[in-house]
Amino acid sequence: MRQPLVAGNWKMNGSLESITRLLDGIKAGMADVKRAEVAVCAPAIYLPAVQQQLQGSSVGWGAQDVSAEPSGAYTGEIATSMLGEFGCRYVIVGHSERRAYHAESDELVARKFAAARAAGLVPILCVGETLAEREQGITESVVARQLDAVIDLEGAAALANGVVAYEPVWAIGTGETATPEQAQEVHAFIRQRIAGHDAAVAEGLRILYGGSMKPGNAQELIAKPDIDGGLIGGASLDAADFLGICTAAN
Ligand code: PGA
């Protein structure tokens, strides 16, 4: 049985003051979270503060991006070893906003996935199609290409130490959620594709849904057989909403 994971992606939001309040609120509600593992992915500069506040709690934390390089002349970048120093367990790689606004290629994302794993972090690999791609009927080939970049670089076994998040780009921050059936269809496709390489890895892999997940729609999404939790943007900035999604997995 896969333990659901609910991970918040704060994106470029918050202040020292607001995240302190948010984390207090989340910690206060964790007693009601029976089944899900819970984590927050914070802006990197807040990771020391997040670590200080969450250390010893059942809430994990991580970053939203990381360099594929170990160290060196890469101005502005943050290395996997640095995330490790601040107690990160997770790091998101290949979020659609990074792919779109920072021109991250499938190959670069795969290298980030590999670097994270090598450093003992759990990469959360985001995949998903745009609206135009869905309308062209190429959702599966887009998601397959994004997944295959990781499998080609490292082999399917690498996914045993990772998490995949299916995030249809048209559902991110738009209020428009994929229906549970639409999401399940792609999640099942992802699992089958990986099973083609390694059935045990596919069976154990947590595949999260992301895209306007809220307390009101989380339960029916997570109830689907191949949806193992969520990657939550907007609703992760409010403790009650985020906890509502975490308890939906109960
Ligand atoms: P959203 O974002 O929940 O605000 O749609 C999800 C994500 O981008 O990870």
CSV table of N, CA, C and O and ligand atoms in Angstrom, one decimal, residues 7-11 92 95-97 126 165 167-169 171-176 209-214 230-236 245, ligand 1:
chain,number,residue,atom,x,y,z
A,7,ALA,N,2.2,17.4,-0.7
A,7,ALA,CA,3.3,18.4,-0.6
A,7,ALA,C,2.9,19.7,-1.0
A,7,ALA,O,2.2,19.9,-2.1
A,8,GLY,N,3.2,20.7,-0.2
A,8,GLY,CA,2.8,22.1,-0.6
A,8,GLY,C,3.9,22.7,-1.5
A,8,GLY,O,5.1,22.4,-1.2
A,9,ASN,N,3.6,23.4,-2.5
A,9,ASN,CA,4.5,24.2,-3.3
A,9,ASN,C,4.2,25.6,-3.2
A,9,ASN,O,3.2,26.1,-3.8
A,10,TRP,N,4.9,26.3,-2.3
A,10,TRP,CA,4.6,27.7,-2.0
A,10,TRP,C,4.9,28.6,-3.2
A,10,TRP,O,4.5,29.8,-3.2
A,11,LYS,N,5.7,28.2,-4.1
A,11,LYS,CA,6.2,29.0,-5.2
A,11,LYS,C,6.8,30.3,-4.6
A,11,LYS,O,7.4,30.2,-3.5
A,92,ILE,N,11.5,19.7,-5.7
A,92,ILE,CA,10.7,19.6,-6.9
A,92,ILE,C,11.7,19.8,-8.1
A,92,ILE,O,12.5,20.7,-8.0
A,95,HIS,N,9.2,21.6,-12.6
A,95,HIS,CA,7.9,22.2,-12.5
A,95,HIS,C,7.6,22.9,-13.8
A,95,HIS,O,8.5,23.5,-14.4
A,96,SER,N,6.4,23.0,-14.2
A,96,SER,CA,6.0,23.5,-15.6
A,96,SER,C,6.4,25.0,-15.6
A,96,SER,O,6.7,25.5,-16.7
A,97,GLU,N,6.4,25.7,-14.5
A,97,GLU,CA,6.8,27.1,-14.5
A,97,GLU,C,8.3,27.2,-14.7
A,97,GLU,O,8.8,28.2,-15.4
A,126,CYS,N,8.0,16.7,-11.9
A,126,CYS,CA,6.7,17.2,-12.5
A,126,CYS,C,6.6,16.9,-14.0
A,126,CYS,O,7.6,17.2,-14.7
A,165,ALA,N,4.9,13.8,-10.1
A,165,ALA,CA,3.7,14.7,-10.0
A,165,ALA,C,3.1,14.9,-11.4
A,165,ALA,O,3.8,15.5,-12.2
A,167,GLU,N,1.0,17.1,-13.4
A,167,GLU,CA,0.4,18.5,-13.3
A,167,GLU,C,0.0,19.0,-14.7
A,167,GLU,O,0.8,19.6,-15.4
A,168,PRO,N,-1.3,18.8,-15.1
A,168,PRO,CA,-1.7,19.4,-16.3
A,168,PRO,C,-1.5,20.9,-16.3
A,168,PRO,O,-2.1,21.5,-15.4
A,169,VAL,N,-0.8,21.5,-17.2
A,169,VAL,CA,-0.4,22.9,-17.1
A,169,VAL,C,-1.7,23.8,-17.1
A,169,VAL,O,-1.8,24.8,-16.4
A,171,ALA,N,-4.4,23.3,-15.6
A,171,ALA,CA,-5.1,23.2,-14.4
A,171,ALA,C,-4.3,23.9,-13.2
A,171,ALA,O,-4.8,24.0,-12.1
A,172,ILE,N,-3.1,24.4,-13.5
A,172,ILE,CA,-2.3,25.0,-12.5
A,172,ILE,C,-2.7,26.4,-12.2
A,172,ILE,O,-2.6,27.3,-13.1
A,173,GLY,N,-3.1,26.7,-11.0
A,173,GLY,CA,-3.5,28.1,-10.7
A,173,GLY,C,-4.6,28.7,-11.4
A,173,GLY,O,-4.9,29.9,-11.4
A,174,THR,N,-5.4,27.8,-12.1
A,174,THR,CA,-6.5,28.3,-12.9
A,174,THR,C,-7.8,28.1,-12.3
A,174,THR,O,-8.8,28.6,-12.8
A,175,GLY,N,-7.9,27.3,-11.2
A,175,GLY,CA,-9.2,26.9,-10.6
A,175,GLY,C,-9.8,25.8,-11.4
A,175,GLY,O,-10.9,25.3,-11.0
A,176,GLU,N,-9.3,25.5,-12.6
A,176,GLU,CA,-9.8,24.4,-13.4
A,176,GLU,C,-9.1,23.1,-13.1
A,176,GLU,O,-7.9,23.0,-13.4
A,209,TYR,N,-1.1,14.1,-7.9
A,209,TYR,CA,-1.8,15.0,-8.8
A,209,TYR,C,-1.6,16.5,-8.4
A,209,TYR,O,-1.6,16.8,-7.2
A,210,GLY,N,-1.4,17.4,-9.3
A,210,GLY,CA,-1.3,18.8,-9.0
A,210,GLY,C,-2.0,19.6,-10.0
A,210,GLY,O,-2.0,19.4,-11.2
A,211,GLY,N,-2.7,20.6,-9.6
A,211,GLY,CA,-3.5,21.5,-10.4
A,211,GLY,C,-4.8,21.9,-9.8
A,211,GLY,O,-5.7,21.1,-10.0
A,212,SER,N,-4.8,23.0,-9.1
A,212,SER,CA,-6.0,23.5,-8.4
A,212,SER,C,-6.7,22.4,-7.5
A,212,SER,O,-7.9,22.3,-7.5
A,213,MET,N,-5.8,21.6,-6.8
A,213,MET,CA,-6.4,20.7,-5.8
A,213,MET,C,-6.8,21.5,-4.6
A,213,MET,O,-6.0,22.4,-4.2
A,214,LYS,N,-7.9,21.2,-4.0
A,214,LYS,CA,-8.5,22.0,-2.9
A,214,LYS,C,-9.1,21.0,-1.9
A,214,LYS,O,-9.3,19.8,-2.3
A,230,GLY,N,-1.1,14.7,-3.5
A,230,GLY,CA,-1.1,15.9,-4.3
A,230,GLY,C,0.1,16.8,-4.1
A,230,GLY,O,0.8,16.8,-3.1
A,231,LEU,N,0.3,17.6,-5.2
A,231,LEU,CA,1.3,18.7,-5.1
A,231,LEU,C,0.5,20.0,-5.2
A,231,LEU,O,-0.2,20.2,-6.2
A,232,ILE,N,0.5,20.7,-4.1
A,232,ILE,CA,-0.5,21.8,-3.9
A,232,ILE,C,0.1,23.2,-4.0
A,232,ILE,O,1.0,23.5,-3.2
A,233,GLY,N,-0.4,24.0,-4.9
A,233,GLY,CA,0.1,25.4,-5.0
A,233,GLY,C,-0.7,26.3,-4.1
A,233,GLY,O,-0.5,26.4,-2.9
A,234,GLY,N,-1.6,27.0,-4.7
A,234,GLY,CA,-2.4,28.0,-4.0
A,234,GLY,C,-3.0,27.6,-2.7
A,234,GLY,O,-2.9,28.3,-1.7
A,235,ALA,N,-3.6,26.4,-2.6
A,235,ALA,CA,-4.2,26.0,-1.4
A,235,ALA,C,-3.2,25.6,-0.3
A,235,ALA,O,-3.6,25.4,0.9
A,236,SER,N,-1.9,25.6,-0.6
A,236,SER,CA,-0.9,25.2,0.4
A,236,SER,C,-0.5,26.5,1.2
A,236,SER,O,0.2,26.4,2.2
A,245,ILE,N,-6.8,19.2,2.7
A,245,ILE,CA,-6.3,18.2,1.6
A,245,ILE,C,-5.6,17.1,2.3
A,245,ILE,O,-5.8,15.9,1.9
B,1,PGA,P1,-2.1,25.1,-7.9
B,1,PGA,O1,-0.5,24.8,-8.3
B,1,PGA,O2,-2.5,24.1,-6.8
B,1,PGA,O3,-2.1,26.5,-7.5
B,1,PGA,O4,-2.9,24.8,-9.2
B,1,PGA,C1,0.0,23.5,-8.3
B,1,PGA,C2,1.4,23.5,-8.7
B,1,PGA,O5,1.8,24.3,-9.6
B,1,PGA,O6,2.3,22.7,-8.1
